[in-house]
Coordinates of C-alpha atoms and ligand atoms in Angstrom, one line a residue:
M684 CA 0.0 0.0 0.1
K685 CA 2.8 2.3 0.9
K686 CA 4.5 1.5 -2.3
N687 CA 1.5 2.4 -4.3
I688 CA 1.3 5.8 -2.6
I689 CA 4.8 6.6 -3.3
L690 CA 4.5 5.6 -6.9
L691 CA 1.4 7.6 -7.3
F692 CA 3.3 10.5 -5.8
V693 CA 6.2 10.0 -8.2
L694 CA 3.8 9.7 -11.0
L695 CA 1.9 12.9 -10.0
L696 CA 5.3 14.8 -9.9
F697 CA 6.4 13.5 -13.2
F698 CA 3.1 14.7 -14.9
Q699 CA 3.4 18.0 -13.0
C700 CA 6.9 18.7 -14.3
K701 CA 5.9 17.7 -17.9
L702 CA 3.0 20.0 -17.7
K703 CA 5.5 22.7 -16.7
S704 CA 7.8 22.2 -19.7
T705 CA 5.7 21.4 -22.4
P706 CA 3.5 24.0 -23.7
E707 CA -0.1 23.0 -24.2
I708 CA -0.6 22.2 -27.9
V709 CA -4.2 21.9 -29.6
K710 CA -3.6 18.6 -31.7
T711 CA -6.4 18.9 -34.1
G712 CA -7.7 21.9 -36.1
L713 CA -11.1 22.4 -38.0
I714 CA -11.7 19.4 -40.3
A715 CA -14.0 20.3 -43.3
D716 CA -15.2 18.2 -46.2
S717 CA -14.6 20.5 -49.2
A718 CA -13.5 23.9 -48.5
M719 CA -11.7 26.3 -46.0
V720 CA -10.3 29.7 -45.3
V721 CA -7.8 30.2 -42.6
S722 CA -7.1 33.9 -41.8
A723 CA -6.0 36.4 -39.1
R724 CA -9.7 37.1 -38.2
Q725 CA -12.8 34.9 -37.9
E726 CA -14.7 37.8 -39.8
A727 CA -12.5 37.5 -42.8
S728 CA -12.5 33.7 -42.9
S729 CA -16.2 33.6 -42.7
I730 CA -16.6 36.1 -45.5
G731 CA -14.2 34.0 -47.7
I732 CA -16.4 31.1 -47.0
S733 CA -19.7 33.0 -47.7
I734 CA -18.4 33.6 -51.1
L735 CA -17.5 29.9 -51.7
K736 CA -20.9 29.0 -50.5
K737 CA -22.4 31.2 -53.1
G738 CA -20.6 29.1 -55.8
G739 CA -17.5 31.5 -56.1
N740 CA -14.1 29.9 -56.5
A741 CA -10.8 30.3 -54.4
F742 CA -9.9 33.4 -56.2
D743 CA -13.4 35.1 -55.6
A744 CA -13.0 34.1 -51.9
M745 CA -9.3 35.5 -51.8
I746 CA -10.7 38.9 -53.2
A747 CA -13.5 39.1 -50.5
T748 CA -11.2 37.8 -47.7
D749 CA -8.5 40.4 -48.5
L750 CA -10.9 43.2 -48.4
A751 CA -12.4 41.8 -45.2
L752 CA -8.8 42.0 -43.4
V753 CA -8.5 45.5 -44.2
V754 CA -11.5 46.2 -42.1
A755 CA -11.0 43.6 -39.5
Y756 CA -7.3 43.3 -39.2
P757 CA -6.0 46.9 -40.1
F758 CA -2.8 46.0 -38.2
A759 CA -1.8 44.3 -41.6
G760 CA -4.7 44.0 -43.9
N761 CA -4.5 46.4 -46.5
I762 CA -5.1 48.5 -49.5
G763 CA -2.2 50.8 -48.5
G764 CA 0.3 48.1 -49.0
G765 CA 1.2 45.2 -51.1
G766 CA 1.6 41.4 -51.2
F767 CA 2.0 38.2 -53.1
T768 CA -0.3 35.4 -54.2
V769 CA 0.7 31.8 -55.2
Y770 CA -2.0 29.5 -56.5
R771 CA -2.6 26.1 -57.7
T772 CA -5.5 25.4 -59.7
N773 CA -7.5 22.1 -59.5
D774 CA -6.0 20.8 -62.7
G775 CA -2.5 21.5 -61.5
K776 CA -1.6 24.7 -63.2
I777 CA 0.6 27.0 -60.9
G778 CA 1.3 30.7 -60.8
S779 CA 1.9 33.8 -58.8
F780 CA 0.9 37.3 -58.5
D781 CA 3.3 40.1 -57.4
Y782 CA 1.6 43.4 -56.2
R783 CA 4.5 44.4 -54.0
E784 CA 4.9 48.2 -53.5
K785 CA 7.5 50.1 -55.7
A786 CA 9.9 53.0 -54.6
P787 CA 8.3 56.2 -55.8
L788 CA 9.7 58.1 -59.0
A789 CA 11.4 60.8 -56.7
A790 CA 13.1 58.0 -54.6
T791 CA 16.9 58.2 -54.6
K792 CA 19.7 56.0 -53.4
D793 CA 20.6 58.1 -50.4
M794 CA 17.3 59.4 -49.3
Y795 CA 17.6 57.9 -45.9
L796 CA 21.2 59.3 -45.1
D797 CA 22.2 62.5 -43.3
E798 CA 25.1 64.6 -44.6
N799 CA 27.7 62.1 -43.2
G800 CA 26.3 59.4 -44.9
D801 CA 24.6 57.8 -41.9
V802 CA 21.3 56.2 -41.7
I803 CA 18.8 58.7 -40.2
P804 CA 16.8 56.7 -37.6
N805 CA 13.3 55.9 -38.3
K806 CA 13.0 57.9 -41.5
S807 CA 12.3 54.6 -43.6
I808 CA 10.0 53.3 -40.9
L809 CA 7.8 56.1 -39.7
G810 CA 5.9 58.7 -41.4
A811 CA 5.3 59.8 -45.2
M812 CA 8.8 59.2 -46.3
A813 CA 8.5 55.5 -45.7
I814 CA 5.7 54.8 -48.0
G815 CA 6.2 52.9 -51.0
V816 CA 3.6 53.0 -53.9
P817 CA 0.9 50.6 -52.9
G818 CA 0.0 47.5 -55.0
T819 CA -2.9 45.6 -53.3
V820 CA -5.7 47.0 -55.2
A821 CA -4.1 46.6 -58.6
G822 CA -3.4 42.9 -57.5
L823 CA -6.8 42.1 -56.6
F824 CA -8.1 43.4 -59.8
M825 CA -5.6 41.4 -61.8
I826 CA -6.4 38.1 -60.0
H827 CA -10.2 39.0 -60.6
K828 CA -9.6 39.5 -64.2
K829 CA -7.7 36.3 -64.8
F830 CA -9.8 33.8 -62.5
G831 CA -12.7 35.7 -60.9
T832 CA -16.1 34.2 -61.6
L833 CA -18.4 36.6 -59.4
P834 CA -18.6 40.4 -60.4
F835 CA -16.0 42.2 -58.3
S836 CA -18.9 44.3 -56.7
E837 CA -20.2 41.2 -55.1
L838 CA -16.7 40.4 -53.6
I839 CA -16.2 44.0 -52.0
Q840 CA -19.9 44.4 -50.7
P841 CA -19.3 42.0 -47.7
A842 CA -16.2 44.3 -46.5
I843 CA -18.4 47.4 -47.2
D844 CA -21.1 45.9 -44.9
L845 CA -18.7 44.8 -42.3
A846 CA -16.9 48.2 -42.1
K847 CA -20.4 49.8 -41.6
K848 CA -21.7 47.3 -39.1
G849 CA -18.3 47.4 -37.2
V850 CA -15.7 45.0 -36.1
I851 CA -15.6 43.8 -32.2
V852 CA -12.2 44.7 -30.7
T853 CA -10.4 41.5 -29.3
K854 CA -8.1 41.5 -26.3
R855 CA -5.1 41.3 -28.7
Q856 CA -6.4 44.2 -30.7
E857 CA -6.9 46.2 -27.5
K858 CA -3.2 45.7 -26.7
G859 CA -2.0 46.4 -30.0
M860 CA -3.9 49.7 -30.4
N861 CA -2.6 50.9 -27.1
K862 CA 0.8 49.9 -27.8
Y863 CA 0.9 52.1 -31.1
R864 CA -1.1 55.0 -29.5
K865 CA 2.1 57.0 -29.1
F866 CA 3.2 56.7 -32.7
F867 CA -0.4 57.7 -33.9
K868 CA -0.1 60.7 -31.5
E869 CA 3.3 61.7 -32.7
A870 CA 2.3 61.6 -36.2
N871 CA -0.6 64.1 -35.2
Q872 CA -3.3 62.5 -37.2
R873 CA -6.9 62.0 -36.7
I874 CA -6.9 58.1 -36.5
I875 CA -9.8 56.0 -35.5
F876 CA -7.8 54.4 -33.0
L877 CA -7.4 57.8 -31.1
D878 CA -10.9 58.5 -30.7
K879 CA -11.1 56.7 -27.4
Y880 CA -9.3 54.1 -25.4
W881 CA -10.8 51.1 -27.4
K882 CA -11.5 48.1 -25.2
E883 CA -12.1 44.3 -25.7
G884 CA -15.6 44.0 -26.7
D885 CA -16.1 47.5 -28.0
T886 CA -17.3 47.8 -31.8
I887 CA -15.4 50.0 -34.1
K888 CA -17.0 51.2 -37.4
Y889 CA -14.8 52.1 -40.4
L890 CA -17.4 54.6 -42.1
K891 CA -14.6 56.5 -44.1
L892 CA -13.1 53.1 -45.4
A893 CA -16.6 51.8 -46.4
K894 CA -16.9 55.2 -48.6
T895 CA -13.4 54.3 -50.1
F896 CA -14.5 50.7 -50.7
E897 CA -17.9 51.8 -52.5
R898 CA -16.0 54.2 -54.7
I899 CA -13.8 51.3 -55.7
R900 CA -16.8 49.2 -56.3
D901 CA -18.4 51.7 -58.5
N902 CA -15.2 52.9 -60.4
G903 CA -13.1 49.9 -60.2
R904 CA -9.3 49.7 -60.2
D905 CA -8.8 53.2 -61.6
E906 CA -10.5 54.7 -58.5
F907 CA -7.5 53.9 -56.5
Y908 CA -5.0 54.7 -58.9
K909 CA -6.3 57.6 -61.1
G910 CA -9.7 58.6 -59.4
R911 CA -10.7 60.5 -56.3
T912 CA -9.1 58.0 -54.0
A913 CA -5.7 58.6 -55.7
D914 CA -6.3 62.4 -55.1
I915 CA -7.0 61.8 -51.4
L916 CA -4.0 59.7 -51.1
V917 CA -1.5 61.8 -52.8
N918 CA -2.7 65.0 -51.2
Y919 CA -2.4 63.8 -47.7
V920 CA 1.1 62.1 -48.1
Q921 CA 2.4 65.2 -49.6
K922 CA 0.9 67.4 -46.9
L923 CA 2.8 65.0 -44.6
G924 CA 6.0 65.8 -46.5
G925 CA 6.0 62.5 -48.6
I926 CA 7.1 62.1 -52.3
I927 CA 4.4 60.0 -53.7
T928 CA 2.7 61.6 -56.8
K929 CA -0.1 60.8 -59.0
E930 CA 2.2 59.6 -61.8
D931 CA 3.4 57.1 -59.1
L932 CA 0.2 55.8 -58.8
E933 CA -0.7 55.9 -62.4
K934 CA 2.3 53.9 -63.5
Y935 CA 1.9 51.0 -61.0
E936 CA 1.3 47.6 -62.2
A937 CA 0.9 44.3 -60.6
K938 CA 2.7 41.4 -62.3
E939 CA 2.5 37.8 -62.9
R940 CA 5.6 35.9 -62.2
N941 CA 6.8 32.2 -62.5
P942 CA 6.7 30.6 -59.1
I943 CA 9.9 29.2 -57.6
V944 CA 9.4 25.3 -57.9
F945 CA 11.6 22.6 -56.3
N946 CA 11.6 19.1 -55.0
Y947 CA 12.1 18.2 -51.3
K948 CA 12.2 14.4 -50.8
N949 CA 8.8 13.1 -52.3
T950 CA 7.3 16.6 -52.1
R951 CA 7.2 19.4 -54.8
I952 CA 7.1 23.0 -53.4
I953 CA 5.8 26.0 -54.9
S954 CA 6.6 29.4 -53.6
M955 CA 6.9 33.0 -54.3
P956 CA 9.9 34.2 -56.6
P957 CA 11.9 37.6 -56.4
P958 CA 10.9 40.3 -55.4
S959 CA 10.4 37.9 -52.5
S960 CA 13.2 36.1 -51.0
G961 CA 10.8 33.6 -49.5
G962 CA 10.7 30.9 -52.3
I963 CA 14.5 30.9 -52.9
C964 CA 15.5 30.8 -49.2
I965 CA 12.9 28.0 -48.5
A966 CA 14.5 26.0 -51.4
Q967 CA 18.0 26.8 -50.3
I968 CA 17.4 25.9 -46.7
L969 CA 15.5 22.5 -47.6
K970 CA 18.2 21.5 -50.3
S971 CA 20.9 22.2 -47.6
I972 CA 19.3 19.9 -44.9
E973 CA 17.9 17.2 -47.4
P974 CA 21.1 14.9 -47.3
F975 CA 20.7 14.7 -43.5
K976 CA 18.1 12.4 -41.9
I977 CA 16.5 15.1 -40.1
G978 CA 13.4 13.1 -39.4
Q979 CA 15.4 10.9 -37.2
Y980 CA 16.5 13.5 -35.1
R981 CA 14.1 14.4 -32.1
H982 CA 11.9 17.5 -33.1
N983 CA 13.3 20.6 -31.6
S984 CA 16.3 18.8 -30.4
V985 CA 19.9 20.2 -30.3
K986 CA 20.8 18.3 -33.5
Y987 CA 17.7 19.5 -35.3
I988 CA 18.2 23.3 -34.2
Q989 CA 21.8 23.0 -35.2
L990 CA 21.3 21.6 -38.5
I991 CA 18.6 24.1 -39.3
T992 CA 20.6 27.1 -37.8
E993 CA 23.7 26.3 -39.9
A994 CA 21.6 26.1 -43.3
E995 CA 19.7 29.2 -42.5
R996 CA 23.0 31.3 -41.5
R997 CA 24.4 30.6 -44.9
V998 CA 21.2 31.0 -46.7
Y999 CA 20.5 34.5 -45.2
A1000 CA 24.1 35.5 -46.2
D1001 CA 23.2 34.8 -49.7
R1002 CA 19.9 36.5 -49.2
A1003 CA 21.7 39.7 -48.4
Y1004 CA 24.0 39.5 -51.4
F1005 CA 22.1 38.1 -54.2
L1006 CA 18.5 38.9 -53.9
G1007 CA 16.4 42.0 -55.0
D1008 CA 14.0 43.1 -57.6
P1009 CA 14.4 40.8 -60.6
D1010 CA 13.4 43.6 -63.1
F1011 CA 16.4 45.6 -62.0
N1012 CA 18.8 42.7 -61.4
D1013 CA 19.7 39.2 -63.0
I1014 CA 19.3 36.9 -59.9
P1015 CA 21.0 33.5 -60.1
I1016 CA 17.9 31.6 -59.1
N1017 CA 18.7 28.2 -60.7
I1018 CA 22.2 27.9 -59.1
L1019 CA 21.1 29.4 -55.8
S1020 CA 18.2 26.7 -55.4
S1021 CA 20.4 23.7 -56.6
A1022 CA 21.4 21.0 -54.5
A1023 CA 25.1 21.0 -55.6
Y1024 CA 25.5 24.7 -54.7
N1025 CA 23.7 24.3 -51.1
N1026 CA 25.4 21.1 -50.4
K1027 CA 28.9 22.8 -51.1
R1028 CA 27.8 25.6 -48.8
M1029 CA 27.2 23.2 -46.0
Q1030 CA 30.6 21.5 -46.3
D1031 CA 32.3 23.4 -43.7
F1032 CA 29.6 22.9 -41.0
S1033 CA 30.5 21.0 -37.8
W1034 CA 28.4 19.0 -35.6
S1035 CA 30.8 20.2 -32.5
Q1036 CA 31.3 24.0 -33.1
A1037 CA 28.8 26.7 -34.1
T1038 CA 30.0 28.5 -37.5
N1039 CA 30.5 32.2 -36.8
S1040 CA 28.6 34.3 -39.0
S1041 CA 31.3 36.7 -39.3
D1042 CA 33.1 34.0 -41.1
V1043 CA 30.3 33.3 -43.5
S1044 CA 29.8 35.4 -46.6
H1045 CA 27.8 34.8 -49.7
G1046 CA 28.6 31.8 -51.9
N1047 CA 30.8 32.3 -55.0
I1048 CA 28.6 32.3 -58.0
E1049 CA 29.9 33.2 -61.4
I1050 CA 27.2 35.2 -62.9
I1051 CA 27.1 34.7 -66.5
E1052 CA 25.5 38.0 -67.7
S1053 CA 26.1 40.9 -70.0
N1054 CA 26.4 41.6 -66.6
Q1055 CA 4.4 42.8 -39.2
T1056 CA 2.0 41.2 -42.7
T1057 CA -0.6 38.8 -42.8
H1058 CA -1.0 35.3 -44.3
Y1059 CA -4.3 33.4 -45.2
S1060 CA -4.8 30.1 -47.0
I1061 CA -7.7 28.9 -49.0
I1062 CA -8.9 25.7 -50.7
D1063 CA -12.0 25.8 -52.4
Q1064 CA -14.6 23.0 -53.3
F1065 CA -13.5 22.7 -56.8
G1066 CA -9.9 21.9 -55.4
N1067 CA -8.1 25.3 -56.1
A1068 CA -5.6 26.4 -53.7
I1069 CA -4.4 29.8 -52.9
S1070 CA -1.6 31.3 -50.5
V1071 CA -1.7 34.9 -49.9
T1072 CA 0.8 37.2 -47.9
N1073 CA 0.1 40.8 -47.7
T1074 CA 1.7 43.4 -45.7
L1075 CA 2.0 47.1 -44.6
N1076 CA 5.4 45.9 -43.4
G1077 CA 5.4 47.3 -39.8
A1078 CA 2.4 47.1 -37.6
F1079 CA 0.0 49.7 -39.3
G1080 CA 2.7 50.4 -41.6
S1081 CA 4.3 54.0 -41.6
K1082 CA 1.5 54.8 -39.1
V1083 CA 0.2 57.4 -41.7
F1084 CA -3.6 57.0 -41.7
V1085 CA -5.2 58.5 -44.9
E1086 CA -7.9 60.2 -42.8
E1087 CA -10.4 60.8 -45.5
G1088 CA -9.8 57.4 -47.0
G1089 CA -9.9 55.5 -43.8
F1090 CA -6.7 53.3 -44.3
F1091 CA -3.3 53.0 -43.4
L1092 CA 0.0 53.4 -45.5
N1093 CA 2.7 51.0 -45.6
N1094 CA 6.4 51.7 -44.6
E1095 CA 7.8 49.1 -47.2
M1096 CA 10.6 51.5 -48.2
D1097 CA 12.5 50.1 -45.1
D1098 CA 12.7 46.7 -47.0
L1099 CA 15.0 48.5 -49.5
S1100 CA 18.6 48.9 -48.3
A1101 CA 19.0 52.4 -47.1
K1102 CA 22.8 51.7 -47.0
S1103 CA 25.0 48.9 -47.9
G1104 CA 25.4 46.4 -44.9
E1105 CA 23.2 48.6 -42.5
P1106 CA 20.4 46.6 -40.9
N1107 CA 16.8 47.5 -41.6
M1108 CA 14.1 47.1 -38.9
F1109 CA 14.3 43.2 -39.1
G1110 CA 18.0 43.2 -38.7
L1111 CA 18.3 42.2 -42.4
T1112 CA 21.1 43.8 -44.6
G1113 CA 21.4 44.3 -48.0
T1114 CA 23.7 45.4 -50.9
K1115 CA 23.3 47.1 -54.5
V1116 CA 20.9 44.5 -55.7
N1117 CA 18.3 45.8 -53.1
S1118 CA 19.5 49.4 -53.1
I1119 CA 17.0 52.3 -53.6
E1120 CA 16.0 53.2 -57.1
P1121 CA 12.9 54.8 -58.5
E1122 CA 10.3 52.2 -59.3
K1123 CA 12.1 49.2 -57.7
R1124 CA 10.3 46.7 -55.6
M1125 CA 11.8 46.1 -52.4
L1126 CA 13.2 42.7 -51.5
S1127 CA 10.7 40.7 -49.3
S1128 CA 10.6 37.5 -47.0
M1129 CA 7.0 36.7 -47.5
T1130 CA 6.7 33.2 -48.4
P1131 CA 3.0 32.3 -49.6
T1132 CA 3.6 28.4 -50.2
I1133 CA 1.8 25.4 -51.7
V1134 CA 3.1 21.8 -51.2
E1135 CA 2.2 18.8 -53.3
Q1136 CA 2.9 15.3 -52.7
N1137 CA 2.5 12.5 -55.3
G1138 CA 1.3 14.9 -57.6
K1139 CA -1.7 16.0 -55.4
L1140 CA -2.2 19.0 -53.5
K1141 CA -0.9 18.4 -49.9
M1142 CA -0.7 21.8 -48.0
V1143 CA -1.2 25.7 -48.2
L1144 CA 0.7 27.7 -46.0
G1145 CA 2.3 31.2 -45.1
S1146 CA 3.2 33.4 -42.3
P1147 CA 3.6 37.0 -41.2
G1148 CA 6.8 38.2 -39.3
G1149 CA 9.4 39.9 -41.5
S1150 CA 12.5 38.0 -41.7
T1151 CA 11.1 35.2 -39.6
I1152 CA 8.4 34.4 -42.1
I1153 CA 10.9 32.0 -44.2
T1154 CA 11.8 30.0 -41.2
S1155 CA 8.4 29.8 -39.7
V1156 CA 7.1 28.4 -43.0
L1157 CA 10.2 26.1 -43.2
Q1158 CA 9.6 24.7 -39.6
N1159 CA 5.9 24.0 -40.6
I1160 CA 7.0 22.1 -43.9
L1161 CA 9.4 19.8 -42.0
N1162 CA 6.6 19.4 -39.0
V1163 CA 4.1 17.8 -41.7
I1164 CA 6.7 16.1 -44.1
E1165 CA 9.3 14.9 -41.7
Y1166 CA 7.4 14.5 -38.3
D1167 CA 3.9 13.6 -39.8
M1168 CA 2.2 16.2 -37.6
G1169 CA -1.6 17.3 -38.3
M1170 CA -1.8 20.9 -39.4
Q1171 CA -3.1 22.3 -36.0
E1172 CA -0.5 20.5 -34.2
S1173 CA 2.3 21.8 -36.5
V1174 CA 1.4 25.6 -36.4
S1175 CA 1.0 25.2 -32.6
Q1176 CA 4.7 24.1 -32.1
T1177 CA 7.2 26.4 -30.8
R1178 CA 9.7 27.9 -33.1
F1179 CA 13.1 29.3 -33.6
H1180 CA 15.0 31.4 -36.0
H1181 CA 18.6 32.2 -37.3
Q1182 CA 19.2 34.9 -40.0
W1183 CA 23.1 35.1 -40.4
M1184 CA 23.2 38.5 -38.8
P1185 CA 22.7 39.0 -36.0
D1186 CA 24.5 35.9 -35.2
E1187 CA 22.0 34.3 -32.6
I1188 CA 19.3 31.9 -32.5
K1189 CA 15.9 33.6 -31.5
F1190 CA 13.6 31.3 -29.6
E1191 CA 10.0 31.9 -28.8
S1192 CA 9.5 32.7 -25.1
N1193 CA 7.8 29.3 -24.4
F1194 CA 10.5 27.3 -26.3
D1195 CA 11.7 24.6 -23.8
T1196 CA 15.1 25.7 -22.7
I1197 CA 16.4 22.2 -22.2
S1198 CA 18.8 22.4 -25.3
F1199 CA 20.3 25.7 -24.5
T1200 CA 23.2 24.7 -22.2
E1201 CA 24.4 22.2 -24.8
L1202 CA 24.0 24.7 -27.7
R1203 CA 26.0 27.5 -25.7
K1204 CA 28.8 25.1 -25.0
M1205 CA 29.1 24.8 -28.9
G1206 CA 29.3 28.6 -29.2
Y1207 CA 25.7 29.3 -30.3
K1208 CA 24.1 32.5 -28.8
I1209 CA 20.7 32.3 -27.5
N1210 CA 18.3 35.1 -27.6
Q1211 CA 14.9 34.2 -26.0
S1212 CA 14.0 37.7 -24.9
D1213 CA 13.3 39.8 -28.1
S1214 CA 10.6 37.7 -29.7
K1215 CA 7.7 36.4 -27.7
I1216 CA 6.4 34.9 -30.8
L1217 CA 7.9 34.1 -34.3
G1218 CA 5.5 34.2 -37.1
K1219 CA 1.8 33.4 -37.3
V1220 CA 1.2 30.5 -39.6
D1221 CA -2.3 29.9 -41.2
A1222 CA -2.4 26.9 -43.1
I1223 CA -4.4 23.9 -44.5
L1224 CA -3.5 20.4 -44.8
V1225 CA -5.4 17.9 -47.3
L1226 CA -5.6 14.8 -45.2
P1227 CA -5.4 11.3 -46.7
D1228 CA -9.1 10.7 -47.1
G1229 CA -9.3 14.1 -49.0
R1230 CA -10.9 16.2 -46.2
L1231 CA -9.1 19.3 -45.1
E1232 CA -7.6 20.3 -41.8
G1233 CA -7.0 23.9 -40.8
G1234 CA -4.0 25.2 -38.7
A1235 CA -4.9 28.4 -37.4
D1236 CA -2.3 29.8 -35.4
P1237 CA -2.8 30.2 -31.6
R1238 CA -0.5 33.0 -31.4
G1239 CA -3.1 35.4 -32.8
D1240 CA -7.1 35.6 -33.1
D1241 CA -6.6 33.4 -36.4
K1242 CA -9.7 31.3 -37.3
A1243 CA -10.2 28.5 -39.7
V1244 CA -13.8 28.3 -41.2
G1245 CA -14.9 25.7 -43.7
F1246 CA -17.6 23.5 -44.9
Ligands
LIG94 N1 7.5 43.6 -45.2 C1 7.9 42.2 -44.8 C2 8.6 41.4 -46.0 O1 7.8 41.8 -47.1 O2 9.3 40.8 -45.8

């Protein structure tokens, strides 16, 4: 009897310790038979699904979801920013849309430097000079023209209705709005979020935004780029000292681009090409680790962290040197994403000692030449899949809020390299390839991605998080492909990140610290204080029986809705 009590006590103690060190993970997400939308807000996911239920396809749902996010998630959902969409139709055709912002025509290489050639703090981050020419509206209309089946007016109407009815403030939103209050105040603007101290449960109506949407509904794409909204935007930005002109807006064009496509073991991965670094970097990291039996290492173990970190270190060094707008540079995409190149890059990696980032530079390639964001995933009842990542860059972008238009403008200019080798707000550096030039698209980390297995759709995923987008997407691909996790289980796992410079591994605040001593002994620097969370992945997995499982990241208010 006494023995049994002691055993019970030991077991209780064991479970208590286990509970303490292992963050609770929700294992199974929403399961649906035919269609699903997973986005940063329930309102947007539900609107996307309502379009599918009306008979629209994934592209129709994408447009409606996107516009709903402008209302329900102004933190990143936008018409004043830009983004990327990767798609795979039900007959296996793939493609991507690039509606990334562009540098204004009046932009100059040194526009963020003082007379000594030093970067002026915050000039590329806060206020009117930080704004790139927005691309979202052009992107939505391009996608609608190519694939839409319902009239645009029907796709924008739910967002108009939502803006008029208002959106209920969540706890996270309350915190976010209050955190950025001081920046809104400094900018001396009449922003809706300054009207009062909004609290969880309050309803905010976005009436000016509703009016802008009505004008876009009635006048189409040109309303934003040539019409009254263009006038409102340009006048406001110029009043605040910005350089965007009507000509900038008139000249803006979204583009279709060939996605980055590569194989990892028995999967085929389709992701965003430059001006995003996402697809190439994911390809490079996966090619670097493919020769190793990573699935046999314990998930998030020392060996696992070490291998991924060493691959990321080398790949982000290449990112800084080789990547930028493909319309301005020849980018050696095929070499960078080849197995041979990346295996060579990993040759000097040692299991017993961290490589120093200062000893790692970009790889040698002979170039033959005449010389904060939101993600959502959609699968429709017809089998079309879309992966969309949109951004204002920082939270609420430049914090410039076009008062009469009711929307925020991006601070995407910070994603261009203000000065060679100087880190931007994500600590990323760049060189000439990503230097400032008029009409250049800034290098991005957004990684909207689609995974196929055995020729069939397997997964749709992506994330916000600046430079940590790539590594968040990577870890979710590995969770599913190497560790056989379900979608919700995968997105709920704790994450880590390395980006060459600064030379440190960032861990989420609830990452199990057990491996840190061993990693430190080998020379790895650990940073667990800067980032409470890394990425916020919204994803869909096609289950073996054809049903869909949503992964809505518990790090946010994200929600999967399906039928
Ligand atoms: N603005 C974040 C990114 O595009 O990477």
